[in-house]
Short mmCIF file of C-alpha atoms in Angstrom, two decimals:
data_model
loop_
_atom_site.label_atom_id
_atom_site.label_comp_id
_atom_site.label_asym_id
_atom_site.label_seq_id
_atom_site.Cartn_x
_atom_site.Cartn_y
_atom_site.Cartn_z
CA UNK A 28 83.89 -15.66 20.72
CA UNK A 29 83.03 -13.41 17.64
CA UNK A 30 80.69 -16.14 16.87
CA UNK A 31 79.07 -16.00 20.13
CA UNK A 32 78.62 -12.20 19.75
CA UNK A 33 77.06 -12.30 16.51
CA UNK A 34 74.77 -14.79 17.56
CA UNK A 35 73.60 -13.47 20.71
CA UNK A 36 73.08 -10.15 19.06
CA UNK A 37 70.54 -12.13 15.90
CA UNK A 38 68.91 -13.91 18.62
CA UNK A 39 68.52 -10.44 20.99
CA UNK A 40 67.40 -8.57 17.44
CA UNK A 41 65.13 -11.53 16.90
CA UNK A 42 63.07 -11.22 19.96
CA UNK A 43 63.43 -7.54 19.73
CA UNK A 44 61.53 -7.78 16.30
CA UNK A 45 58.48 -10.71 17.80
CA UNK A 46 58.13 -8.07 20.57
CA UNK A 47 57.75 -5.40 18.13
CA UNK A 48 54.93 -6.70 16.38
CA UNK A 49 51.42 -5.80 17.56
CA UNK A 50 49.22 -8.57 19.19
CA UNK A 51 46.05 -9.42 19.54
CA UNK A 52 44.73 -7.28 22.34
CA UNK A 53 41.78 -7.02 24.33
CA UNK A 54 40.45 -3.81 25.37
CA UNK A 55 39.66 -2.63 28.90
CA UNK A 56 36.60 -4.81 30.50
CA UNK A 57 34.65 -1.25 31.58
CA UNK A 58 34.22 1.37 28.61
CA UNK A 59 31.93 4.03 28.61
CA UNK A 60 31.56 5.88 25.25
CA UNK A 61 30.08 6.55 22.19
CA UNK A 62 29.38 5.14 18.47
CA UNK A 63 28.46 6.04 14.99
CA UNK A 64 27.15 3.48 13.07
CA UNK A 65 27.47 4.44 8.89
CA UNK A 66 25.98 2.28 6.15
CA UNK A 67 25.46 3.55 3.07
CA UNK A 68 23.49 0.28 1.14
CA UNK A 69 21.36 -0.02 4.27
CA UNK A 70 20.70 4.28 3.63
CA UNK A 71 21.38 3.96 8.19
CA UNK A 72 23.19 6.52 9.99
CA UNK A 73 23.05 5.80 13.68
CA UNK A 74 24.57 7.55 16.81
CA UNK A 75 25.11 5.44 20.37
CA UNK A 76 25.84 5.94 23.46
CA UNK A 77 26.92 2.49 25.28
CA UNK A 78 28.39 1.30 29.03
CA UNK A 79 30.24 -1.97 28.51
CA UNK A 80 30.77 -4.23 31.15
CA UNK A 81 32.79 -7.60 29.92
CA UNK A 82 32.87 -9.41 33.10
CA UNK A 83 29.40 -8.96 33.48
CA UNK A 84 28.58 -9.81 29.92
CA UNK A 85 26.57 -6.41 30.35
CA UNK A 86 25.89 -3.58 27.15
CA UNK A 87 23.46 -0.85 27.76
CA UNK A 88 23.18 1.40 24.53
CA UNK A 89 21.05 4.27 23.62
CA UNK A 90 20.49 4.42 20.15
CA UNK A 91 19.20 7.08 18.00
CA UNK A 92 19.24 7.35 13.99
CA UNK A 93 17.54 6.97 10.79
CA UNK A 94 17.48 4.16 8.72
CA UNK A 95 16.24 4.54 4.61
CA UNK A 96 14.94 8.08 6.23
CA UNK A 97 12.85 6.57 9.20
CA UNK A 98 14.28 7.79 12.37
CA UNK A 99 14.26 5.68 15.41
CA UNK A 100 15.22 5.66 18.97
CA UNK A 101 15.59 2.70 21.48
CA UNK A 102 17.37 1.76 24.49
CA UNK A 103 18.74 -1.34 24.66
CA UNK A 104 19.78 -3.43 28.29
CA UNK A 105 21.44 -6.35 27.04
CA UNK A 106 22.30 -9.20 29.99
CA UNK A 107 23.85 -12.00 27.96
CA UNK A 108 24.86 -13.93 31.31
CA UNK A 109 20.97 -14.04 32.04
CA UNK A 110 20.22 -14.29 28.19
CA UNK A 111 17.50 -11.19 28.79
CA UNK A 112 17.27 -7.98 26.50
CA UNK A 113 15.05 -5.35 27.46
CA UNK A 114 13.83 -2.50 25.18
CA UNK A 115 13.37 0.44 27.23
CA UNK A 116 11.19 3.21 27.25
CA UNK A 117 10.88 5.78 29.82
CA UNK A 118 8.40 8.21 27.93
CA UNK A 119 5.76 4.92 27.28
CA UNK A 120 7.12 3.45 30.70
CA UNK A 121 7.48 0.21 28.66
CA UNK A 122 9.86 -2.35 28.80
CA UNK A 123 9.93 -5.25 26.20
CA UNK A 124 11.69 -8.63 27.51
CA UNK A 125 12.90 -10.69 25.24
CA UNK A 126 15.14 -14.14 25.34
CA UNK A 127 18.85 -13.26 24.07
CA UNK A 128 20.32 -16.46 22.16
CA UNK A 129 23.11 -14.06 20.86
CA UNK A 130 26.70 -14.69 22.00
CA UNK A 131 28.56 -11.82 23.92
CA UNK A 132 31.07 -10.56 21.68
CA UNK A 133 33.81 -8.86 24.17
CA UNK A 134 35.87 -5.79 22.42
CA UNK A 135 38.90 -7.15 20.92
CA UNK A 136 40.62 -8.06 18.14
CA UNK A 137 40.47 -11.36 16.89
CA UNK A 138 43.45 -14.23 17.68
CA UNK A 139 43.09 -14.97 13.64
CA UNK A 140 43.21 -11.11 12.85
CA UNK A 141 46.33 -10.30 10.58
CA UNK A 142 48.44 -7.53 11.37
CA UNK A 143 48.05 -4.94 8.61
CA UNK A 144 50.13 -1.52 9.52
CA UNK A 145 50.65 0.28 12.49
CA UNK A 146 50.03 4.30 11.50
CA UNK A 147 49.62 7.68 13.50
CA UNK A 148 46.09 9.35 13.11
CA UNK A 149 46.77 12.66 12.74
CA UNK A 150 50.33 13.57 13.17
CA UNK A 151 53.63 12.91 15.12
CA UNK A 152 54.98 16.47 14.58
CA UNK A 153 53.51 18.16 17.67
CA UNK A 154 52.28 17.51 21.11
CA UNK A 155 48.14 16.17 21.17
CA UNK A 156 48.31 16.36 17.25
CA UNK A 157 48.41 12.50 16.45
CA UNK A 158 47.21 8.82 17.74
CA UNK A 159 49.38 5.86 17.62
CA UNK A 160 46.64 2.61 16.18
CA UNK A 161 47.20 -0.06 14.97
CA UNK A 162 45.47 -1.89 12.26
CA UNK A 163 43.99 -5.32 11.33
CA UNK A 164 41.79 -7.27 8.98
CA UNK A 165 40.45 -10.85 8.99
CA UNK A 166 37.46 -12.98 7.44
CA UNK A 167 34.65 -14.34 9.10
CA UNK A 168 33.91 -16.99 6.94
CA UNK A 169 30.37 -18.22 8.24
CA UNK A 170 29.24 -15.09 6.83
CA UNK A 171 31.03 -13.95 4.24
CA UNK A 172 32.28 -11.31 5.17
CA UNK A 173 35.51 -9.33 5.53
CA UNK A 174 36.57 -6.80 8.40
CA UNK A 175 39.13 -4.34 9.44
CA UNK A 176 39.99 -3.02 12.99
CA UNK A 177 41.71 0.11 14.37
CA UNK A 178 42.63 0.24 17.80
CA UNK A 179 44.87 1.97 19.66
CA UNK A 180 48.52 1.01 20.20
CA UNK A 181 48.12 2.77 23.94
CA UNK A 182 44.95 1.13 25.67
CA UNK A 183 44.09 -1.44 22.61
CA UNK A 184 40.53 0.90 22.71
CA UNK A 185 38.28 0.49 19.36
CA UNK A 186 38.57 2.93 16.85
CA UNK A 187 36.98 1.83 13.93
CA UNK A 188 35.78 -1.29 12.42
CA UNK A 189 35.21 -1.31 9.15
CA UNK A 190 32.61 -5.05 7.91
CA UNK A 191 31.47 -5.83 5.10
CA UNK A 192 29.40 -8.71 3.47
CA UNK A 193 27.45 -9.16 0.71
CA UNK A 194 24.23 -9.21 2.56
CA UNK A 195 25.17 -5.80 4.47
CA UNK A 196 27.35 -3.90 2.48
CA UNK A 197 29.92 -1.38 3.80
CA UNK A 198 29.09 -0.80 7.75
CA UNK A 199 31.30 1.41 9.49
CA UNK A 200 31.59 1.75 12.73
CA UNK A 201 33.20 4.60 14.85
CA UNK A 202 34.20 5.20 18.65
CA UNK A 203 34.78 8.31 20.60
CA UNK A 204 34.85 9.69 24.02
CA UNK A 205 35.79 6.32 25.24
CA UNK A 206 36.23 6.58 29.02
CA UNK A 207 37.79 3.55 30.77
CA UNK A 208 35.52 2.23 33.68
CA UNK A 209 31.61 2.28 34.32
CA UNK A 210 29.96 5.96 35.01
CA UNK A 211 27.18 4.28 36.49
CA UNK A 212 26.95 0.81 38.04
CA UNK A 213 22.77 1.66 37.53
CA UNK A 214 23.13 1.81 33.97
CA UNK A 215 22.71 -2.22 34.07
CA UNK A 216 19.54 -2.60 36.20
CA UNK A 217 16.29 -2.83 34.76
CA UNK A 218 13.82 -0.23 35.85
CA UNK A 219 10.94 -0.58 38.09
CA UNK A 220 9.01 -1.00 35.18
CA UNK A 221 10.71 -3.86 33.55
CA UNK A 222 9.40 -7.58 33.90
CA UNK A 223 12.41 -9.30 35.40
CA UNK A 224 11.19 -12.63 36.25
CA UNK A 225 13.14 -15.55 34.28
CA UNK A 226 12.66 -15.40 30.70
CA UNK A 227 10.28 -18.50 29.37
CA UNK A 228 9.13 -19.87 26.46
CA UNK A 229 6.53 -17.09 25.41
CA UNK A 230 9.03 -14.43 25.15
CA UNK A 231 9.98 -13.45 21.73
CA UNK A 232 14.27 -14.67 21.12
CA UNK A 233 16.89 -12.33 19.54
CA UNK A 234 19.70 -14.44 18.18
CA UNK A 235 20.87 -10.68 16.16
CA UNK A 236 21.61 -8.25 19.16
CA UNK A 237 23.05 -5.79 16.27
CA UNK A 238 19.89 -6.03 14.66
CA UNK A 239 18.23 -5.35 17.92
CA UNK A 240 20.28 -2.02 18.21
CA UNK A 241 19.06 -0.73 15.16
CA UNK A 242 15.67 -1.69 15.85
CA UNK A 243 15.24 -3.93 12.95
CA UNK A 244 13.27 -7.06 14.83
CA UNK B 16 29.04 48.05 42.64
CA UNK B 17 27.22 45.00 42.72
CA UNK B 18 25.79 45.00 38.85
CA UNK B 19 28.91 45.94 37.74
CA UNK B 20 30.77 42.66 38.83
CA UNK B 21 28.12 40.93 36.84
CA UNK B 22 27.92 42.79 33.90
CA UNK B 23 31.67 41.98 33.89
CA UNK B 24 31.07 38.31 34.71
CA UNK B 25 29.03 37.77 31.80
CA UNK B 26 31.00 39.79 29.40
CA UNK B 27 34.17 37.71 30.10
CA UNK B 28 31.61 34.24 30.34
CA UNK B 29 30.59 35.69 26.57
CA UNK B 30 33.91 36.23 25.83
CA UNK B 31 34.97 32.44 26.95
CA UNK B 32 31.89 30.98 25.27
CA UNK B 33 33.00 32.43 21.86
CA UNK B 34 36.77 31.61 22.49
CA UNK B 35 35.53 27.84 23.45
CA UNK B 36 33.85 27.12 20.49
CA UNK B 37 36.44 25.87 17.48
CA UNK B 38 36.35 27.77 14.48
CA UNK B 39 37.25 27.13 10.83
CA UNK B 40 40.87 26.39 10.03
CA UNK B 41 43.48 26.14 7.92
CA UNK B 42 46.02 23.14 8.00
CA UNK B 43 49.78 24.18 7.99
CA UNK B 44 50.89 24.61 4.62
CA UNK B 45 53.61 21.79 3.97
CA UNK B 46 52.65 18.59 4.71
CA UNK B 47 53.10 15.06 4.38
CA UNK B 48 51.45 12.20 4.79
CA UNK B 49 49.07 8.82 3.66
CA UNK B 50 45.56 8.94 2.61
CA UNK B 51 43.07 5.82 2.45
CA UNK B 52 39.74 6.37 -0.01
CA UNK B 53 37.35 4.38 0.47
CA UNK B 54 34.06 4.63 -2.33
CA UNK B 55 31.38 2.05 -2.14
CA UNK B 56 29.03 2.67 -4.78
CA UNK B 57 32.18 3.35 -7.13
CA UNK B 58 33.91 0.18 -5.45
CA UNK B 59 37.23 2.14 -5.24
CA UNK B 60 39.79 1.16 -2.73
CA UNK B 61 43.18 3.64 -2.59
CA UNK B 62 46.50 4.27 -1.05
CA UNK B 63 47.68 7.40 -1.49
CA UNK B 64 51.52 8.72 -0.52
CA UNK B 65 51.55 12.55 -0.69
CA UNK B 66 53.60 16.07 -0.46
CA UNK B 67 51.29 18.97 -0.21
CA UNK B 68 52.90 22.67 -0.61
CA UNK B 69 50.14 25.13 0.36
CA UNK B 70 51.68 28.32 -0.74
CA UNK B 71 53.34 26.97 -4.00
CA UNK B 72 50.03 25.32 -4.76
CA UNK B 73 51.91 22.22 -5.67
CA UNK B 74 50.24 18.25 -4.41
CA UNK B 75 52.60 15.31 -5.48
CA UNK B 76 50.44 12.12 -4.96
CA UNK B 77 51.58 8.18 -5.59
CA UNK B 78 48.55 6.24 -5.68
CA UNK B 79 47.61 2.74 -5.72
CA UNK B 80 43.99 1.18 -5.72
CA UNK B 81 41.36 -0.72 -7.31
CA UNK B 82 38.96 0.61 -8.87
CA UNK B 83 35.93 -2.00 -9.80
CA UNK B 84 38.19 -5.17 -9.69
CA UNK B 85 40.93 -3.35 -12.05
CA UNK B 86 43.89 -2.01 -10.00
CA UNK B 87 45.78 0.98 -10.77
CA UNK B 88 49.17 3.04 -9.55
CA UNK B 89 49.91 7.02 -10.68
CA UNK B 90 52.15 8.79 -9.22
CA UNK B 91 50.90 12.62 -10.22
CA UNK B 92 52.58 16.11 -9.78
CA UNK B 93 50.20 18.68 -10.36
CA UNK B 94 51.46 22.15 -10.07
CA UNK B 95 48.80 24.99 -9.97
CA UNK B 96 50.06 27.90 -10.48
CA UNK B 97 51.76 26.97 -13.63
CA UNK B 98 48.39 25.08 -14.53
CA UNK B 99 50.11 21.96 -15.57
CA UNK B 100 50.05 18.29 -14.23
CA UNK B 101 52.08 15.62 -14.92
CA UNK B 102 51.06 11.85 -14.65
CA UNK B 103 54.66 10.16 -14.62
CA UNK B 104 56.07 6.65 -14.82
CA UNK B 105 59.88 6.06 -13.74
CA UNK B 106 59.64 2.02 -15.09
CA UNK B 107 58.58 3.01 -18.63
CA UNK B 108 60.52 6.73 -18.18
CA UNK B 109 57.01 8.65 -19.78
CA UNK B 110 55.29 11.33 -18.70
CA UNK B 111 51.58 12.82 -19.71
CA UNK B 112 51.81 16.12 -19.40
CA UNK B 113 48.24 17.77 -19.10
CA UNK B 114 47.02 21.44 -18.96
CA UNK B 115 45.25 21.71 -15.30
CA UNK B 116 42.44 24.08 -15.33
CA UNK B 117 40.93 22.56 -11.22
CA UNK B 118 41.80 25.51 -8.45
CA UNK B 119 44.03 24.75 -5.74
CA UNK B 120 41.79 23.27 -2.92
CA UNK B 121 44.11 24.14 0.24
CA UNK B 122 43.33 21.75 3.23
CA UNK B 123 41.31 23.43 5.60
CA UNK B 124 37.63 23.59 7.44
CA UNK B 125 35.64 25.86 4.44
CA UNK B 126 34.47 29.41 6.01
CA UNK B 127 30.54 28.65 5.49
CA UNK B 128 31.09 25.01 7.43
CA UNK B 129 29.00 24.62 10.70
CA UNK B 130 30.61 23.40 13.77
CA UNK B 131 29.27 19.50 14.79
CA UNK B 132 31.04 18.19 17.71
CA UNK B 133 33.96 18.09 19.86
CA UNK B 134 35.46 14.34 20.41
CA UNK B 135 38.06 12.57 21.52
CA UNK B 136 39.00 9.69 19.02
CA UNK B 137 39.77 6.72 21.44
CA UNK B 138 40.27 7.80 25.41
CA UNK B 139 41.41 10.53 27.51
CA UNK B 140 41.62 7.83 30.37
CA UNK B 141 45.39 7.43 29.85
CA UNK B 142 48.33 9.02 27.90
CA UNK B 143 48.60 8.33 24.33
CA UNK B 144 45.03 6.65 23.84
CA UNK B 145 42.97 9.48 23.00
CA UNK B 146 42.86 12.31 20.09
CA UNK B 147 41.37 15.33 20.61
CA UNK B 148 39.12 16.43 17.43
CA UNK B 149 36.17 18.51 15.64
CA UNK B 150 33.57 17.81 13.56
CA UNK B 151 32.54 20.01 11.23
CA UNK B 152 29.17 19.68 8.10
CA UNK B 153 27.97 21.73 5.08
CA UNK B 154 26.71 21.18 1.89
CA UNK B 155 28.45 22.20 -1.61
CA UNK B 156 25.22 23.37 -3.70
CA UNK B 157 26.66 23.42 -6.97
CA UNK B 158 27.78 19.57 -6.76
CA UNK B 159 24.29 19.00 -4.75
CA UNK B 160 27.04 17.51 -2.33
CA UNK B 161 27.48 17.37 1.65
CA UNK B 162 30.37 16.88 3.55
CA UNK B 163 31.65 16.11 7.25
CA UNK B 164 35.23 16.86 8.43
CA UNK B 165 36.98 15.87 10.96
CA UNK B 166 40.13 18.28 12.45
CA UNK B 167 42.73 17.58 15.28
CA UNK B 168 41.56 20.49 17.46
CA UNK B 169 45.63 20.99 18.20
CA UNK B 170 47.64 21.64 14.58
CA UNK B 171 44.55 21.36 12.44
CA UNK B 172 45.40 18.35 10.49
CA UNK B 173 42.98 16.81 8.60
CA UNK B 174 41.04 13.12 9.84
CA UNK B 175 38.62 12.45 7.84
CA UNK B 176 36.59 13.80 5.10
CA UNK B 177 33.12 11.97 4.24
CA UNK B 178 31.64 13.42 0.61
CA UNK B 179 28.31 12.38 -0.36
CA UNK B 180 26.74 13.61 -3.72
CA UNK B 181 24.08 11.42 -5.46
CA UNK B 182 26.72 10.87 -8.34
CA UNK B 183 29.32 9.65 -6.67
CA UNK B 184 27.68 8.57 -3.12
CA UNK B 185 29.82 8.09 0.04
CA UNK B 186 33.56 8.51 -0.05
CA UNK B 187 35.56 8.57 2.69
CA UNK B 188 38.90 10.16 2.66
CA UNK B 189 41.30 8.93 5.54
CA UNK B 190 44.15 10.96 6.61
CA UNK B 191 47.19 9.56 8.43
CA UNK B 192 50.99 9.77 9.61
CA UNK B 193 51.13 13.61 8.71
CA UNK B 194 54.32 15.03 9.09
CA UNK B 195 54.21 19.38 9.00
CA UNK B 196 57.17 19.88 6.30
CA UNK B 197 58.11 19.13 3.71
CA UNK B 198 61.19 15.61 3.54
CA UNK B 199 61.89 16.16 0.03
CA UNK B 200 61.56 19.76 -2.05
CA UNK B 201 62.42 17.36 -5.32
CA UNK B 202 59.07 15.76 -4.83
CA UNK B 203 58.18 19.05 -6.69
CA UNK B 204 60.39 18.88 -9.87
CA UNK B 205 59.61 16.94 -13.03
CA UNK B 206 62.11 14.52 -13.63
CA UNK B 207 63.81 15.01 -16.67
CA UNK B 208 62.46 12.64 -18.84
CA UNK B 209 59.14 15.13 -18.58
CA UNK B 210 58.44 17.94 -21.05
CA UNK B 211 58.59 21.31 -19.11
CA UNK B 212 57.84 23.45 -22.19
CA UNK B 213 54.52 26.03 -21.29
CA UNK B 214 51.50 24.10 -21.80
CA UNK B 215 50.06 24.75 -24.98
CA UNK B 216 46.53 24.43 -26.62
CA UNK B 217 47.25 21.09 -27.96
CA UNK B 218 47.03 19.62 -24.72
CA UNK B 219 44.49 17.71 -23.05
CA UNK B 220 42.71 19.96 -20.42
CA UNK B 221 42.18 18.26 -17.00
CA UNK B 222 39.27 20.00 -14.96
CA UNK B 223 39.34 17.63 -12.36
CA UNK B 224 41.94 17.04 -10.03
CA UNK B 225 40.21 14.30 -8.34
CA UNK B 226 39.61 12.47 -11.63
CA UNK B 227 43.32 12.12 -12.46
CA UNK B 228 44.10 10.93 -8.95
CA UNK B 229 41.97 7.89 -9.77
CA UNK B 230 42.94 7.32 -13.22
CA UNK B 231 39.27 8.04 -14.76
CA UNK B 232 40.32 10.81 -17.18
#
């Protein structure tokens, strides 16, 4: 019987501990919000405003920054279920199609990600003084490079992610005034002025949509 | 009757206006807590465990990093008033005992800093996924430096702090799992293997708190 105890209570301590553990999370399929985008070899500091739709396969972002003291603007529709990107501009009433090869890359932390520590940004010691995350790193060998994730125990929303590869450098990322569901729906349809016939073989591909983003094509 | 009411209606909309806008803080004087650094160009990765007495002027720090492929551990008690800091090891029972001739920096949002943004780090879509925060710039002319700060806009705990100065370029200083108080007063006291004797001329002069944090002195 004492037996029985002691192993029922390992066992019930053992799944107590697996449940413990962060997983792999995915956040929320509708996010409004905003970025910063840091990177000190590429001399690019870079401020976003996105509406993320992940059943949709759906980013809009509006992008302005300055990049080795250049400043730039753009906004970006990215349909990667229609494999269309359009660069918009309302001032030039412009709108540059282009074919998107790029995969969609939903928010979430990796299934190959290890757990590194779960920490409180901030502070525990008083009420709206601290934010439970949780944090992770991984490789991505294919490009050498080497990443690590915050994201919020509550919500798994982004924080930060922190990537880095030879080729890049240091590029940090940072999310704020995430709000959970899609402001507006119109955010995702092209304007008037935007070609929207099916993409064909003239039309120049983006296989980078980050590069896109930062207006490096 | 009627220009009365809004006289008064803007005087107490000027009133809110100034009372909405965050100004410069100070963080509560005993803390502890964990600090990331993070220096590209001086490829410095560190872990940092640390008591902070505000009105003492007294900063224990354990530290652990790498600093260009060569990693490091101190574990520091610098005490500011009495001008003295001590760089001790409990495995080999020494203890470096310096003359410290850096101010006290207390943590806080300088006077002269100019007010950024408000944020909310993660969501205020649900409870416990969202951090309410400021961001604060301003430039240090005499180390041809800038910073950016980020406060909790409830406690005033420090976030982050991003330094950029041509010497040293970007570092970024994370905070994390603050606790306001103080767990152990002894964190304060040399141990007794240390030489508590006044510091005298013969020792070596440490201008540079910062320095001896990362083992470059």
């Amino acid at each position: 019987m004492h037996l029985l105890i002691s192993v029922s209570v390992c066992l019930l301590l053992a799944v107590t501990a697996v449940a413990q553990k962060p997983h792999p999370c995915k956040s929320p399929p509708f996010m409004v919000g905003r970025v910063t985008l840091l990177s000190p070899k590429g001399q690019l500091v870079a401020y976003e405003r996105f509406t993320y739709d992940a059943l949709g396969k759906r980013i809009r972002a509006r992008v302005q920054g300055t990049n080795h003291n250049h400043s730039f603007h753009v906004d970006i529709l990215a349909l990667f279920q229609e494999g269309v990107v359009y660069e918009i501009s309302y001032r030039n009433q412009t709108c540059k199609k282009s074919a998107l090869k790029a995969p969609f890359q939903p928010i979430q932390i990796p299934q190959n990600a290890t757990f590194q520590a779960q920490v409180i940004i901030g502070s525990s010691s008083g009420p709206g003084q601290g934010l439970l995350v949780n944090n992770w790193f991984g490789d991505i060998p294919e490009q050498k490079a080497k990443y690590f994730l915050t994201f919020t125990e509550f919500g798994c929303l982004p924080i930060t992610n922190l990537y880095n590869s030879e080729q890049t450098g240091w590029i940090l990322t940072s999310f704020f005034d995430l709000v959970i569901g899609i402001e507006d729906p119109e955010d995702f349809i092209p304007p008037d002025f935007c070609d929207t016939k099916p993409v064909d073989k003239g039309e120049e591909v983006v296989t980078d949509f980050f590069e896109v983003l930062l207006k490096k094509h």
